[in-house]
Structures are given as structure tokens and as C-alpha cells.
Short mmCIF file of C-alpha atoms in Angstrom, two decimals:
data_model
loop_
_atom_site.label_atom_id
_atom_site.label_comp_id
_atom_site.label_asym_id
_atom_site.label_seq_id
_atom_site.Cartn_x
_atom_site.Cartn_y
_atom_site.Cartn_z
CA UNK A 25 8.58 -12.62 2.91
CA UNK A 26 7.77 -14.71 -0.18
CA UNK A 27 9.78 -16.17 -3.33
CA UNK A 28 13.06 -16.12 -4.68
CA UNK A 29 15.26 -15.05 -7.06
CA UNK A 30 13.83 -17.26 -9.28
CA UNK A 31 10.14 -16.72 -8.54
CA UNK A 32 10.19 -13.19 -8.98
CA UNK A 33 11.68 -12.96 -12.39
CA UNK A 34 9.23 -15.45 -13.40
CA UNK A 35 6.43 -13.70 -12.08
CA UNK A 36 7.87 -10.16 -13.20
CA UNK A 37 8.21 -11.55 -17.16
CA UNK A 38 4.73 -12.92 -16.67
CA UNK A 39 3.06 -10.16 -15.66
CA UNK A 40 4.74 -7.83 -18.43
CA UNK A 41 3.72 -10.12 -21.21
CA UNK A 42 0.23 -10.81 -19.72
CA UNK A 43 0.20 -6.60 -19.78
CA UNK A 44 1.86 -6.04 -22.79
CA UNK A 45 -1.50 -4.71 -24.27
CA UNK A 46 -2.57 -2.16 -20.79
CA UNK A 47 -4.50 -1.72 -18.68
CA UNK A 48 -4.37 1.70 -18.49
CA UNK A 49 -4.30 1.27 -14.79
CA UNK A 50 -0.49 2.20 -12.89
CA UNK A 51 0.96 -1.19 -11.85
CA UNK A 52 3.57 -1.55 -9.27
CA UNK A 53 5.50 -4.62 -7.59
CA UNK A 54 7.11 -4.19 -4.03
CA UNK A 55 9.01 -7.58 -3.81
CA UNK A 56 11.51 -7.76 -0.86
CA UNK A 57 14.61 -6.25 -0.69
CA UNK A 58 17.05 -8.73 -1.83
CA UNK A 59 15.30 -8.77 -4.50
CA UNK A 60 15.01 -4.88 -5.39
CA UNK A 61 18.15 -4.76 -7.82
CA UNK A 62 16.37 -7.80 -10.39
CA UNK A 63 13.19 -6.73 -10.17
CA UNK A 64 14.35 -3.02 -11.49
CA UNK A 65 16.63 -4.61 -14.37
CA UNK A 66 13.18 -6.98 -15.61
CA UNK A 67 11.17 -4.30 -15.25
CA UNK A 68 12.79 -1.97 -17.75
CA UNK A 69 10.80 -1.17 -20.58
CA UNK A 70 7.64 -2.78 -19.24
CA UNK A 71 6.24 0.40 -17.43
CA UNK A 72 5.11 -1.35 -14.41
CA UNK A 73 6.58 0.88 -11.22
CA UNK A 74 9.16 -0.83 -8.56
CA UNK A 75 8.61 -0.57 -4.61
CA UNK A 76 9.56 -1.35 -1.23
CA UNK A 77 8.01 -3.19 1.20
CA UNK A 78 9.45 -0.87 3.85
CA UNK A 79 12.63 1.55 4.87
CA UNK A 80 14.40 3.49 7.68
CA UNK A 81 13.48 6.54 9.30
CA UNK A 82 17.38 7.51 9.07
CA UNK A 83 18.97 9.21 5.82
CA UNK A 84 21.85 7.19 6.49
CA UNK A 85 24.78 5.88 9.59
CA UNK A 86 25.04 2.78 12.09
CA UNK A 87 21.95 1.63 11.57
CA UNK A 88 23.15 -2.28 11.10
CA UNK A 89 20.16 -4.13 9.31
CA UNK A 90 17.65 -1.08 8.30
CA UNK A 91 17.88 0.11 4.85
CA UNK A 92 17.45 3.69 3.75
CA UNK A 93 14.92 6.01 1.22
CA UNK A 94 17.84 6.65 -0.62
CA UNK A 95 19.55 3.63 -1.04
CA UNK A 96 15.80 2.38 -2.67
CA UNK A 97 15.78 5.24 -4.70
CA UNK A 98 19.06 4.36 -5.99
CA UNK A 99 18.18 1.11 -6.84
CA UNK A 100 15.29 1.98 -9.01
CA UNK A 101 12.26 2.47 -6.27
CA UNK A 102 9.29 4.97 -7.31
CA UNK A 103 7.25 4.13 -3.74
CA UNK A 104 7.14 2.66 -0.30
CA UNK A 105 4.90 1.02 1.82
CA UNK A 106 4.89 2.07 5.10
CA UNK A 107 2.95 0.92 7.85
CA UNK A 108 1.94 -2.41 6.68
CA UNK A 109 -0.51 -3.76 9.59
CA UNK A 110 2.23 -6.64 9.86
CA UNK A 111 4.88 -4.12 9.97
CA UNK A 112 2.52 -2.60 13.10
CA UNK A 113 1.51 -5.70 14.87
CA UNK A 114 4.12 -7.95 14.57
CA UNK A 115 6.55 -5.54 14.91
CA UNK A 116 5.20 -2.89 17.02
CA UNK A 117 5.53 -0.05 14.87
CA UNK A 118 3.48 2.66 16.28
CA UNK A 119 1.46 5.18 14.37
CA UNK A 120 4.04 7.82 15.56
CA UNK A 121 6.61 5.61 13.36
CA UNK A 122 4.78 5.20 10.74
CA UNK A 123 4.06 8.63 10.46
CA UNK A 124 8.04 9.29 10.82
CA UNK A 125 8.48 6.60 7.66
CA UNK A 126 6.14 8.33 5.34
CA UNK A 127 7.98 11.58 6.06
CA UNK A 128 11.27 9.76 5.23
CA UNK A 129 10.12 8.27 2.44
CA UNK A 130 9.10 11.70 1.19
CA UNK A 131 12.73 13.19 2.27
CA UNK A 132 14.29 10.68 -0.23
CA UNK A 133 12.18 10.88 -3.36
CA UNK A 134 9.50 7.93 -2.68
CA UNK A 135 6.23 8.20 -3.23
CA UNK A 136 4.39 6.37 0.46
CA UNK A 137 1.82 4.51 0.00
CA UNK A 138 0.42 4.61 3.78
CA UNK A 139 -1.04 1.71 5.06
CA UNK A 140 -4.18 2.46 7.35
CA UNK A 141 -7.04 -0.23 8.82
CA UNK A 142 -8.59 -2.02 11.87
CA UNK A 143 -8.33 -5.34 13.02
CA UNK A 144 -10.83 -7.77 14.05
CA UNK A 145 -11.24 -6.91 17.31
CA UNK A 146 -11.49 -3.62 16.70
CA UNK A 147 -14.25 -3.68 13.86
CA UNK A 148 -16.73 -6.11 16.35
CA UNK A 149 -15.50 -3.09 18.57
CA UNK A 150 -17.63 -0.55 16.38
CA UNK A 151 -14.61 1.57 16.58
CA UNK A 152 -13.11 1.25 12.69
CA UNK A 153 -13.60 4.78 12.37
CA UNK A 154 -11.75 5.96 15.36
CA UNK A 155 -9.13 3.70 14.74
CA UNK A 156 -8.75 5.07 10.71
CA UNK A 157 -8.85 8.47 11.59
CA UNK A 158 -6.26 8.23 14.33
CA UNK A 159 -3.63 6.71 12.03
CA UNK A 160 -4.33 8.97 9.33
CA UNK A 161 -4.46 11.92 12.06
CA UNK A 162 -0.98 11.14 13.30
CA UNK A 163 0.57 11.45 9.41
CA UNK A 164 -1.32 14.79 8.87
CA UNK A 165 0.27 16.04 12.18
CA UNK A 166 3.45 15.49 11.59
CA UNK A 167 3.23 15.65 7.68
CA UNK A 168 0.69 17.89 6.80
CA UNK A 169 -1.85 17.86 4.28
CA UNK A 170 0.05 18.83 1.49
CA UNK A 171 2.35 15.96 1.93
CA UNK A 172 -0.71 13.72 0.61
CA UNK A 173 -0.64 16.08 -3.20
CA UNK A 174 2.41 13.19 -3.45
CA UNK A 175 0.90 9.58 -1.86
CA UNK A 176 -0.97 6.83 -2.09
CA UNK A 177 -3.19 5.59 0.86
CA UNK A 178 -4.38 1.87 1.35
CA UNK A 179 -7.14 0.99 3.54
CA UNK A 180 -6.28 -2.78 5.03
CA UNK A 181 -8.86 -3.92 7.11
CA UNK A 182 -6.39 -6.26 8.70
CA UNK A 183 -9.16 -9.02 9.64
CA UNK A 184 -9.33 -9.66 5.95
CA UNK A 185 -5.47 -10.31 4.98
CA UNK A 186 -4.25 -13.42 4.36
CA UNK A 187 -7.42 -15.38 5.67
CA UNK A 188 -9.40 -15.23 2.91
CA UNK A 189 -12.34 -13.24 4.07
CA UNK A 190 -12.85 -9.69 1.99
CA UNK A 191 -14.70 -6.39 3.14
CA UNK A 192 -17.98 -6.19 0.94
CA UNK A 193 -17.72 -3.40 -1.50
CA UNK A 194 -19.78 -1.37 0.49
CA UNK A 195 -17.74 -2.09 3.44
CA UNK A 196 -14.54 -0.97 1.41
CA UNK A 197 -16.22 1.87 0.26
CA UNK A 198 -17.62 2.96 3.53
CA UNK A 199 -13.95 3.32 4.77
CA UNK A 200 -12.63 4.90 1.42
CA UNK A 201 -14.98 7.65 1.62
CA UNK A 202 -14.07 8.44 5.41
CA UNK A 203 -10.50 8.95 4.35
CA UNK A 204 -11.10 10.48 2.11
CA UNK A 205 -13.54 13.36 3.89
CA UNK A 206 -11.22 13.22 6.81
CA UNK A 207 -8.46 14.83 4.18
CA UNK A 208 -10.91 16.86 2.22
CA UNK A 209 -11.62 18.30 5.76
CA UNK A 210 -7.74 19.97 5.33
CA UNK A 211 -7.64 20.44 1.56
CA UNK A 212 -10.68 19.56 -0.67
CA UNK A 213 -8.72 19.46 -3.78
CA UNK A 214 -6.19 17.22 -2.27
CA UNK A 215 -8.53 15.13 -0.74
CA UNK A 216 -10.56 14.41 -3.53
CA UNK A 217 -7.85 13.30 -6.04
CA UNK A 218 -5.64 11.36 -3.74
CA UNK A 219 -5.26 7.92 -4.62
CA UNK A 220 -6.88 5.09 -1.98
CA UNK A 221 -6.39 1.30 -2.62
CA UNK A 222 -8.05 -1.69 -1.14
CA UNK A 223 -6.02 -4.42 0.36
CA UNK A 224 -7.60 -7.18 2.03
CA UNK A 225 -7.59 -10.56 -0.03
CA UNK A 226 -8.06 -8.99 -3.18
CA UNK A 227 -8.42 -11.45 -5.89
CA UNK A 228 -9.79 -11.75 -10.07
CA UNK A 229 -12.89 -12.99 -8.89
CA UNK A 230 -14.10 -9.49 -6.33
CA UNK A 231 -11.50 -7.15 -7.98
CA UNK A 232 -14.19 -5.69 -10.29
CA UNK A 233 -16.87 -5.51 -8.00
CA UNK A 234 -14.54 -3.39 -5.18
CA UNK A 235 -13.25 -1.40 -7.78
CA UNK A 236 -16.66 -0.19 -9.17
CA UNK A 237 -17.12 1.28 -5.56
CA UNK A 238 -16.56 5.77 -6.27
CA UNK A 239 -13.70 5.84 -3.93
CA UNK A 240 -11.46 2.67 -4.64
CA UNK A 241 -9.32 3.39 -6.79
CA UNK A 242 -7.41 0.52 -7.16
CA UNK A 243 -5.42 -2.28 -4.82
CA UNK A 244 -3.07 -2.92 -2.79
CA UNK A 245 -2.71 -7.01 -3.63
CA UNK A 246 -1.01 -9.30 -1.23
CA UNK A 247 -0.82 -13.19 -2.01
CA UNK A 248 -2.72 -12.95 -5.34
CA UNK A 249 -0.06 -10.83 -6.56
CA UNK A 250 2.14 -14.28 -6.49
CA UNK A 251 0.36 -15.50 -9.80
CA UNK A 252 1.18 -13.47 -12.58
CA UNK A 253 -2.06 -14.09 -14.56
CA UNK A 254 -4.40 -13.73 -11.50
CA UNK A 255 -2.15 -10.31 -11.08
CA UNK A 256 -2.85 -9.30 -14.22
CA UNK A 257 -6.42 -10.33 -14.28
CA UNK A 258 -6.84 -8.01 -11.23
CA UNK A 259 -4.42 -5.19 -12.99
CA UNK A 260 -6.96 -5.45 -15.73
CA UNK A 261 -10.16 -5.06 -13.06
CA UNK A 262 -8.88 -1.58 -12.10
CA UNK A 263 -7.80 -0.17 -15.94
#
């Protein structure tokens, strides 16, 4: 829940013109909704994707507050993120709803990009894998395998967002590769050429170094994103 009006078309013009010449890498901003309907008008021309920070499970109705696949597919939206770790602590949003979301965003035309990680706790627990697999085991159920021919996952090991400390590479790619032979387990092809982003205080100065790793592909970037040139510097990392 950062910015304004004014921030974001600053930062969108910045980050097109510090772009204008690549990377080859696929760049997307998810700035919040109130936002959605500038950030698609700047963004013409540019080739840098728009998405959501999150949507409803419903198509549509009385559903005062939430805000529908469709209605962010009408407003320019290529994906949504779906369960964020804030999105599941702070607001309790079980893997069972996530998995619901991604399906939704699917229904309406989005590409997800699902959200999967452990926290703290859970990492000193020794239990990152168990935790990983269950989230991504809960989509698959209810999604299926094929589903993922069309998604983007993101591996957030939530003890490294917004405080500054980052997985090593090889921590990163330790992860990666699990989801990644979890869905080769179902589908090799699929499993093998689905996207899987980092996000966990990604910044220009590690970008390079966790994107060298075989199976991160790129990033999912949270307060770095803010800065258009550090954006850009990181865009750059992963072209």
C-alpha cells in the first residue's frame, strides 16, 4: 500500500525511459488498485505488462469492497498476484483461498503469478520444504497441472521481505529447483519451462548474482521497485 497518483506516474515514465533500450527481460508493475486505470494509460507503448496486487474469488455480485478478474482485465491487467505472504498472514488467507484465487484469476483471463514461501519460524523449523510443497500441492489439487502451462510462480521466503535480509543464491535456488521437481513430478515439460521468480529484498546490488542461479528466472521486487532506476537496474540483471 505505497504511493500515489503522483508517485506512480513518475515512477512508471521513469522506468520506460530508463528501458527504452531492453532488457529483453518481461517487465511488469502491479501498483494498487486505485491506481490500475493510470498505470495502463502510461504504460501504453512502453511494453512493460500491468498487474494486480490481488482480486476476488467471485465473477461478479454483492461483494461490497472485493474487486473482480474481470473488472482487472477490463482495465488493462495481463496478471495477478495471488497469495502474497501478507495477503496470508495478515489477512488469513488460507492456502485453500489462494488456491481458489489463482483459479479465478485463470477464469477471467489473468495470468497468476502464485506466491509460495516459509517464514522465519518455519525455516529455523527445518520444515521449508514441507511448507512449499503444501502450498503448491493445494493449487495443483484444485487446479491441476496444466493450469501452470499459463503462470508464473514466486518463491517468497517471507523472513526476507521488507527487512532487508536476502536468501543466498544457493538458498533461492535450493527452493526454485524443489518447485520446480515437485511440478515436473505431474508434467515434465510443464515443469521445466514454467516461470519461478525470487522475491525477498531483491535489490541492483544481489539481482545478478540470484539470477545467475539455473532456476530463477527472474523477480518478484517489492520496495526496490519504488525507484525507477534501481527498478530498472534490476530489470536489466534478469535480461
Amino acid at each position: 500500500m505505497h504511493g500515489s497518483r503522483e508517485q506512480t506516474a513518475t515512477l512508471i515514465k521513469g522506468l520506460a525511459a530508463a528501458l527504452a533500450e531492453g532488457p529483453s527481460a518481461e517487465v511488469a508493475v502491479c501498483p494498487p488498485f486505485v491506481y490500475l486505470v493510470d498505470a495502463a494509460a502510461a504504460l501504453k507503448g512502453t511494453g512493460i505488462r500491468l498487474g494486480a496486487q490481488n482480486l476476488a474469488v467471485e465473477e461478479g455480485g454483492a461483494y461490497t469492497g472485493e474487486v473482480a478478474g474481470a473488472m482487472l482485465r477490463d482495465v488493462g491487467c495481463h496478471y495477478a498476484i495471488v497469495g502474497h505472504s501478507e495477503r496470508r498472514s495478515l489477512y488469513g488467507e488460507t492456502d485453500e483461498l489462494v488456491a481458489a484465487k489463482y483459479r479465478a484469476a485463470q477464469r477471467d483471463g489473468l495470468v497468476p503469478i502464485l506466491c509460495v514461501g516459509e517464514t522465519l519460524e518455519e525455516r529455523e523449523e527445518g520444515v521449508t520444504e514441507r511448507v512449499v510443497e503444501r502450498q503448491l500441492l493445494a493449487v495443483l489439487g484444485q487446479a491441476g497441472i496444466g493450469s501452470f502451462s499459463d503462470a508464473v510462480v514466486a518463491y517468497e521466503p517471507v523472513w526476507a521481505i521488507g527487512t532487508g535480509r536476502t536468501a543466498t543464491p544457493e538458498q533461492a535456488q535450493e527452493v526454485h529447483a524443489l518447485i520446480r521437481g515437485i511440478l515436473a513430478s505431474d508434467d515434465d515439460t510443464i515443469g521445466n519451462s514454467v516461470r519461478i521468480l525470487y522475491g525477498g529484498s531483491v535489490k541492483p546490488s544481489n539481482a545478478e548474482d540470484l539470477f545467475s542461479m539455473p532456476d530463477v528466472d527472474g523477480g518478484l521486487v517489492g520496495g526496490a521497485s519504488l525507484d525507477a532506476e534501481g527498478f530498472a537496474d534490476i530489470c536489466r540483471a534478469g535480461g
